[in-house]
CSV table of C-alpha atoms and ligand atoms in Angstrom, one decimal:
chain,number,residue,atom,x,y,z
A,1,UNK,CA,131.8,121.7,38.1
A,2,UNK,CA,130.9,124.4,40.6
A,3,UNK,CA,127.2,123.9,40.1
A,4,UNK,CA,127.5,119.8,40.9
A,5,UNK,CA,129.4,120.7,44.1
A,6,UNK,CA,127.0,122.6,45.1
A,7,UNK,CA,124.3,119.7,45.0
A,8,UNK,CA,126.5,117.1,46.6
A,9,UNK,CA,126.8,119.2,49.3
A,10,UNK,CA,123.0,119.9,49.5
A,11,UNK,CA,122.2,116.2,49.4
A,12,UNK,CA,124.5,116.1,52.3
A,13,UNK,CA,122.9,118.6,53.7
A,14,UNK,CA,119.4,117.3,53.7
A,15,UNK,CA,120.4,113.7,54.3
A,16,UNK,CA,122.6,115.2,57.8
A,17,UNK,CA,119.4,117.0,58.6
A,18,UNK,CA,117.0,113.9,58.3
A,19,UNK,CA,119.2,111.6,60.5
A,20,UNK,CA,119.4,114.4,62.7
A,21,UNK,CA,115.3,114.8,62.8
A,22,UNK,CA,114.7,110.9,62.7
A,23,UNK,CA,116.8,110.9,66.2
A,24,UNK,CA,115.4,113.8,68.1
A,25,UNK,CA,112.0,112.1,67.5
A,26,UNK,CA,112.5,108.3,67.7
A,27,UNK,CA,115.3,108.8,70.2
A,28,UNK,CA,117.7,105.5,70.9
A,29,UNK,CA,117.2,104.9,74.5
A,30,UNK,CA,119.9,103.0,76.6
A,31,UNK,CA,118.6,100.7,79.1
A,32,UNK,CA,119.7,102.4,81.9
A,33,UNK,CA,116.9,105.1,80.6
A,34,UNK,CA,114.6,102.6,80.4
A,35,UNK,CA,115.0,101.2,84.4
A,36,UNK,CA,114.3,104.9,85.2
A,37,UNK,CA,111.2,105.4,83.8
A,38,UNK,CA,109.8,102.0,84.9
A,39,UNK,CA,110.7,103.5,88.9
A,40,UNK,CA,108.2,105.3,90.6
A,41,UNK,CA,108.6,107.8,93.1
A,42,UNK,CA,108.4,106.3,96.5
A,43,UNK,CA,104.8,108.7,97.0
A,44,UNK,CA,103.7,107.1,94.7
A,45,UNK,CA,104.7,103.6,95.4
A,46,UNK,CA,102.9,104.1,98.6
A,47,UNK,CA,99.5,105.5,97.0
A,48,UNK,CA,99.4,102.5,94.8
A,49,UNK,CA,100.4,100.1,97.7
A,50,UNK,CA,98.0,101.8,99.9
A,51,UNK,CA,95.3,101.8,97.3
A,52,UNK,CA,95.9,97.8,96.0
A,53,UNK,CA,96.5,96.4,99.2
A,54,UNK,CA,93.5,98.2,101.0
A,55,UNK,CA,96.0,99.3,103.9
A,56,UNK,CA,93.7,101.5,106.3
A,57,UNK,CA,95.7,104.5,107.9
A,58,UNK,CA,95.8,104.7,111.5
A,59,UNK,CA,94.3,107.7,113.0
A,60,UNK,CA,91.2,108.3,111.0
A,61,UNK,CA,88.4,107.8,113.4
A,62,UNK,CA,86.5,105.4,112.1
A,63,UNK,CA,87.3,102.3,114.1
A,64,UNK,CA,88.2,101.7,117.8
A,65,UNK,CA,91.3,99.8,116.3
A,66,UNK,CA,92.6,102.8,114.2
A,67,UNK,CA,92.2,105.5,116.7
A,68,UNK,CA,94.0,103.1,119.2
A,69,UNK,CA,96.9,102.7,116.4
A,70,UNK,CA,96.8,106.2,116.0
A,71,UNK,CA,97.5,106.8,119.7
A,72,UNK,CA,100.4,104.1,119.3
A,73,UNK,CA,101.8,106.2,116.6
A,74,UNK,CA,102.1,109.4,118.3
A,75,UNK,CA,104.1,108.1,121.3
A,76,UNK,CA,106.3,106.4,118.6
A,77,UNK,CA,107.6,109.6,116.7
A,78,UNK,CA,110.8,111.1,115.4
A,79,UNK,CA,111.7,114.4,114.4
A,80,UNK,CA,113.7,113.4,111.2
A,81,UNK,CA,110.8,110.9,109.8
A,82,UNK,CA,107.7,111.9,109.2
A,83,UNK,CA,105.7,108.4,108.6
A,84,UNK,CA,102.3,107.1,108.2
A,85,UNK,CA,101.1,104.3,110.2
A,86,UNK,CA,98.8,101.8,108.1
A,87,UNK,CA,96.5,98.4,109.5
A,88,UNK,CA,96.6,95.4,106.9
A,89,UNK,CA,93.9,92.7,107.2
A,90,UNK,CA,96.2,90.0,107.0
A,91,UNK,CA,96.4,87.4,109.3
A,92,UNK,CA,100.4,86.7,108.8
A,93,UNK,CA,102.2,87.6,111.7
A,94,UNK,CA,104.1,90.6,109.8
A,95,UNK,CA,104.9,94.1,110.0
A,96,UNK,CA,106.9,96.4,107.1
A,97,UNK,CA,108.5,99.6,106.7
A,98,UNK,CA,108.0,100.7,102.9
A,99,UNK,CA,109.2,103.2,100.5
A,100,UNK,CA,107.6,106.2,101.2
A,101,UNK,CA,107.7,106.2,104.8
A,102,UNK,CA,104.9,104.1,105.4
A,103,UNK,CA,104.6,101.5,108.3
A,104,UNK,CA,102.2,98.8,108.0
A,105,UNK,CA,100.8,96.4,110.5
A,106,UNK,CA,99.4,93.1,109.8
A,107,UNK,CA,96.4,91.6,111.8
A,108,UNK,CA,98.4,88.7,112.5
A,109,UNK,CA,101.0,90.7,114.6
A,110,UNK,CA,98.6,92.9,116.2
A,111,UNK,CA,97.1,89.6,117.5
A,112,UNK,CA,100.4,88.4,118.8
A,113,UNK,CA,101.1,91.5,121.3
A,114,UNK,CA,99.7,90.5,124.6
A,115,UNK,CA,100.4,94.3,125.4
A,116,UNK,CA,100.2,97.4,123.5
A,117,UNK,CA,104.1,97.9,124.4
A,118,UNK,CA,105.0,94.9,122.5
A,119,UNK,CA,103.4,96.5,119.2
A,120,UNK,CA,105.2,100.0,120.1
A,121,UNK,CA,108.1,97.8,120.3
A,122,UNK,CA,107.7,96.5,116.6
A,123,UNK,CA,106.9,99.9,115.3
A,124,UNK,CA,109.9,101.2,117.1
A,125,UNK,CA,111.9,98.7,114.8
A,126,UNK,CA,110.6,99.7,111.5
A,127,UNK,CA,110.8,103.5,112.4
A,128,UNK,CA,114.6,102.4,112.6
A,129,UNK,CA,114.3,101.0,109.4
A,130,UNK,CA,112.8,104.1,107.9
A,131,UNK,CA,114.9,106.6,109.8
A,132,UNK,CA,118.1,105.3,108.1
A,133,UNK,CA,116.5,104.5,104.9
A,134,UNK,CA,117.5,101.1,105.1
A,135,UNK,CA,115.2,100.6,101.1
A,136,UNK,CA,117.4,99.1,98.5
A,137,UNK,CA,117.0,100.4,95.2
A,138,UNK,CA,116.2,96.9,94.1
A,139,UNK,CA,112.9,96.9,96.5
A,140,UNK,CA,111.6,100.1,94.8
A,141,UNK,CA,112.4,98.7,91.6
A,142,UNK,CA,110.8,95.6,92.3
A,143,UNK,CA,107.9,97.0,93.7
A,144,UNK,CA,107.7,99.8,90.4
A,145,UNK,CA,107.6,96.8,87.8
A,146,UNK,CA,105.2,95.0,90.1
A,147,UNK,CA,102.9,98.0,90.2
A,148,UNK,CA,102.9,98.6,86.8
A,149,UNK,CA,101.8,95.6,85.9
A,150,UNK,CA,98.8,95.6,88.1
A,151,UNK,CA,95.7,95.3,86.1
A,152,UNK,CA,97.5,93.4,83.4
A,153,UNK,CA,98.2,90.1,85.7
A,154,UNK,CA,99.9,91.7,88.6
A,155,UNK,CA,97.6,91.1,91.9
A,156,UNK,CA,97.8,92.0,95.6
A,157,UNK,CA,99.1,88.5,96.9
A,158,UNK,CA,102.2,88.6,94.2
A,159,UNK,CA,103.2,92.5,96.5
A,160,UNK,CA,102.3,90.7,99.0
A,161,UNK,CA,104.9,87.6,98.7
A,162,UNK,CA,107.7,90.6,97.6
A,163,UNK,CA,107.2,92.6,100.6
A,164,UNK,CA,107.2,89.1,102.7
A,165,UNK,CA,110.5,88.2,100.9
A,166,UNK,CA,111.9,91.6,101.6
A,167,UNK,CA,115.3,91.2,103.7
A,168,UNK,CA,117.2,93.5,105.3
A,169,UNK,CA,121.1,92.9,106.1
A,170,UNK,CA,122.3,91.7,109.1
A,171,UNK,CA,123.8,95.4,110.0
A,172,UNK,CA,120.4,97.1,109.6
A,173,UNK,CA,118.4,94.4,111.3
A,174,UNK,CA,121.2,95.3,114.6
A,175,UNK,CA,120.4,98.9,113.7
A,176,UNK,CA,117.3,98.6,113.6
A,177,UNK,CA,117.0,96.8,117.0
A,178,UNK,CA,119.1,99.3,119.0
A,179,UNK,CA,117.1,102.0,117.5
A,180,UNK,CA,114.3,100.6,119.1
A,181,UNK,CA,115.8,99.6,122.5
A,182,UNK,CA,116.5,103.3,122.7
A,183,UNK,CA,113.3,104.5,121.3
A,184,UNK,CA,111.4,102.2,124.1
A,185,UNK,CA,113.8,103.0,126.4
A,186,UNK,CA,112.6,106.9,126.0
A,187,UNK,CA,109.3,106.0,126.7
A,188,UNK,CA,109.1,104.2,130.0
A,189,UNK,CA,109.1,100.9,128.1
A,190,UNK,CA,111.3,98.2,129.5
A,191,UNK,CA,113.0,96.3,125.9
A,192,UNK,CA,112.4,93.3,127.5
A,193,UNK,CA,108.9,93.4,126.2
A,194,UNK,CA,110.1,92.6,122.6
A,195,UNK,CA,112.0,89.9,124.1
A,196,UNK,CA,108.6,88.7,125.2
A,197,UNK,CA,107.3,89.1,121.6
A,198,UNK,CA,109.8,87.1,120.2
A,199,UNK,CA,110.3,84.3,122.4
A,200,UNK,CA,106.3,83.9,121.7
A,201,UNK,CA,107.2,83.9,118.1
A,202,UNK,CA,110.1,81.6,118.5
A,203,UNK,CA,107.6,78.7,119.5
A,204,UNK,CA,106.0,79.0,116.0
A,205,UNK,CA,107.8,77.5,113.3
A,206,UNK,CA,105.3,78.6,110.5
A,207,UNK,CA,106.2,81.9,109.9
A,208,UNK,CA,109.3,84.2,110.0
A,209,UNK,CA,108.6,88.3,109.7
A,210,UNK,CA,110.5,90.7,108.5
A,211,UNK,CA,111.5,91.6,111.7
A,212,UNK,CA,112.5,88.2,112.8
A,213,UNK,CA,114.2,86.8,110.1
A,214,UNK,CA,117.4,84.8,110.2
A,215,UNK,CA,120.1,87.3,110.5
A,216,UNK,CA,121.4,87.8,113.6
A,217,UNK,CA,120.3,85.0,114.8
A,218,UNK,CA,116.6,84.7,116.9
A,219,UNK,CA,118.9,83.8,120.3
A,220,UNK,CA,121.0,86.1,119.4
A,221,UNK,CA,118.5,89.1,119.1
A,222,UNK,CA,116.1,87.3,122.2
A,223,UNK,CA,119.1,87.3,124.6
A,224,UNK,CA,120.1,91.3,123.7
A,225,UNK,CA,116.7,92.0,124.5
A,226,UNK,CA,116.7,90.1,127.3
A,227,UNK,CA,119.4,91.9,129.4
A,228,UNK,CA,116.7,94.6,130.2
A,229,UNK,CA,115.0,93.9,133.7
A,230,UNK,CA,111.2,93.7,133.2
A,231,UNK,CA,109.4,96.7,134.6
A,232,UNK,CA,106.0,97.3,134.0
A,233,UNK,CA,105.2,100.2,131.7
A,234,UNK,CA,103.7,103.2,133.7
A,235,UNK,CA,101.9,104.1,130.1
A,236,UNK,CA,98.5,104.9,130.0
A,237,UNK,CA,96.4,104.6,126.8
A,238,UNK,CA,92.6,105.8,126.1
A,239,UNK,CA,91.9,102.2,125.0
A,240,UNK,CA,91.3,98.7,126.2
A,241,UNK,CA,94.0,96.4,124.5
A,242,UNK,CA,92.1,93.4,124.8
A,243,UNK,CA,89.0,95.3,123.8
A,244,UNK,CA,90.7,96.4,120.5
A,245,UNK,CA,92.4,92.8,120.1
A,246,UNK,CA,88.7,91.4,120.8
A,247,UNK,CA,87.6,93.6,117.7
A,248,UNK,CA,89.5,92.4,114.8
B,301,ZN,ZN1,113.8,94.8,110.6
């Protein structure tokens, strides 16, 4: 009687210790887990954005247009957000702030700015965007699963279309804006020159960037803008605007 005790409770024994082993090494995962893993960092979000989307980083001295964007970027600079500035070849009339405190540029808005204060007002924008990390966590996780996929039917215009239908809420779109009314305003640079921008943009129907896009309104936003007298910026830059313009 003893002796058959004793051998139930081995079988137990054994048969505890091989559910136990068949867990720790084919471990049920929720799906919570699963989301985590499939999220990069934002670093590296922006290497693999960077490296898909051919974004050229302002500063390095290889063109005229760089080192001019370079020279944007360091008059546009906050002490709580270190950021890199980044030139797309795309003609849409566009401009992001991304995870990893990246701010890109599109050809197309570039192309726009009749004045380099214009573009420091844009960048000023998505600095505010960035300084209050205004990213959802559904952005980086869109972008994560995106990336992933690259190479396996993912491609450069399917980013591109996310990062176009990226919205920001009405709140940080405001925030965004007086951040930088008061960033330009530190400079010299009357805001009225992003009214300029947009009331340009207003006139074209074909396109609606991030920083324009339907909440608060375009009159709404043109009109804050607006109530700053136009003074001529007393800025001086190493560069020819139209020269650099003339470039692309
Ligand atoms: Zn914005």
């Amino acid at each position: 009687m003893k002796k058959r005790l004793w051998r139930d409770f081995l079988i137990l024994l054994v048969l505890f210790l091989g559910v136990w082993i068949f867990f720790v090494y084919f471990p049920i995962v929720d799906s919570d887990e699963v989301k985590v893993t499939y999220k990069y960092k934002e670093n590296e979000i922006k290497q693999k954005l960077i490296e898909l989307m051919d974004f050229k980083q302002a500063d390095s001295d290889t063109t005229q247009l760089l080192r001019s964007l370079g020279e944007l970027k360091h008059l546009v600079s906050d002490k709580d957000v270190e950021y890199e500035l980044y030139y797309s070849d795309n003609r849409e009339i566009n401009a992001y702030a991304l995870p990893g405190n990246i701010i890109v540029l599109n050809r197309g808005i570039i192309l726009e700015c009749d004045t380099p204060e214009e573009l420091i007002g844009v960048i000023a924008h998505e600095l505010g965007h960035l300084k209050m990390n205004h990213h959802s966590d559904q952005l980086i996780t869109t972008l994560s699963i995106e990336l992933l996929l690259v190479g396996s039917g993912s491609t450069a215009s399917e980013v591109t279309k996310i990062l176009t239908q990226n919205a920001f809420s009405r709140e940080m779109e405001t925030e965004a804006d007086d951040y930088a009314i008061k960033k330009m305003k530190e400079l010299g640079i009357s805001p009225n020159y992003l009214a300029k921008l947009f009331k340009k943009m207003y006139k074209r129907s074909d396109m609606i960037p991030e920083f324009l896009n339907s909440h608060p309104g375009m009159n709404e936003r043109i009109s804050k803008f607006s109530k700053f007298p136009y003074e001529e910026s007393k800025l001086t830059y190493t560069f020819d605007w139209l020269q650099v313009k003339n470039s692309l």
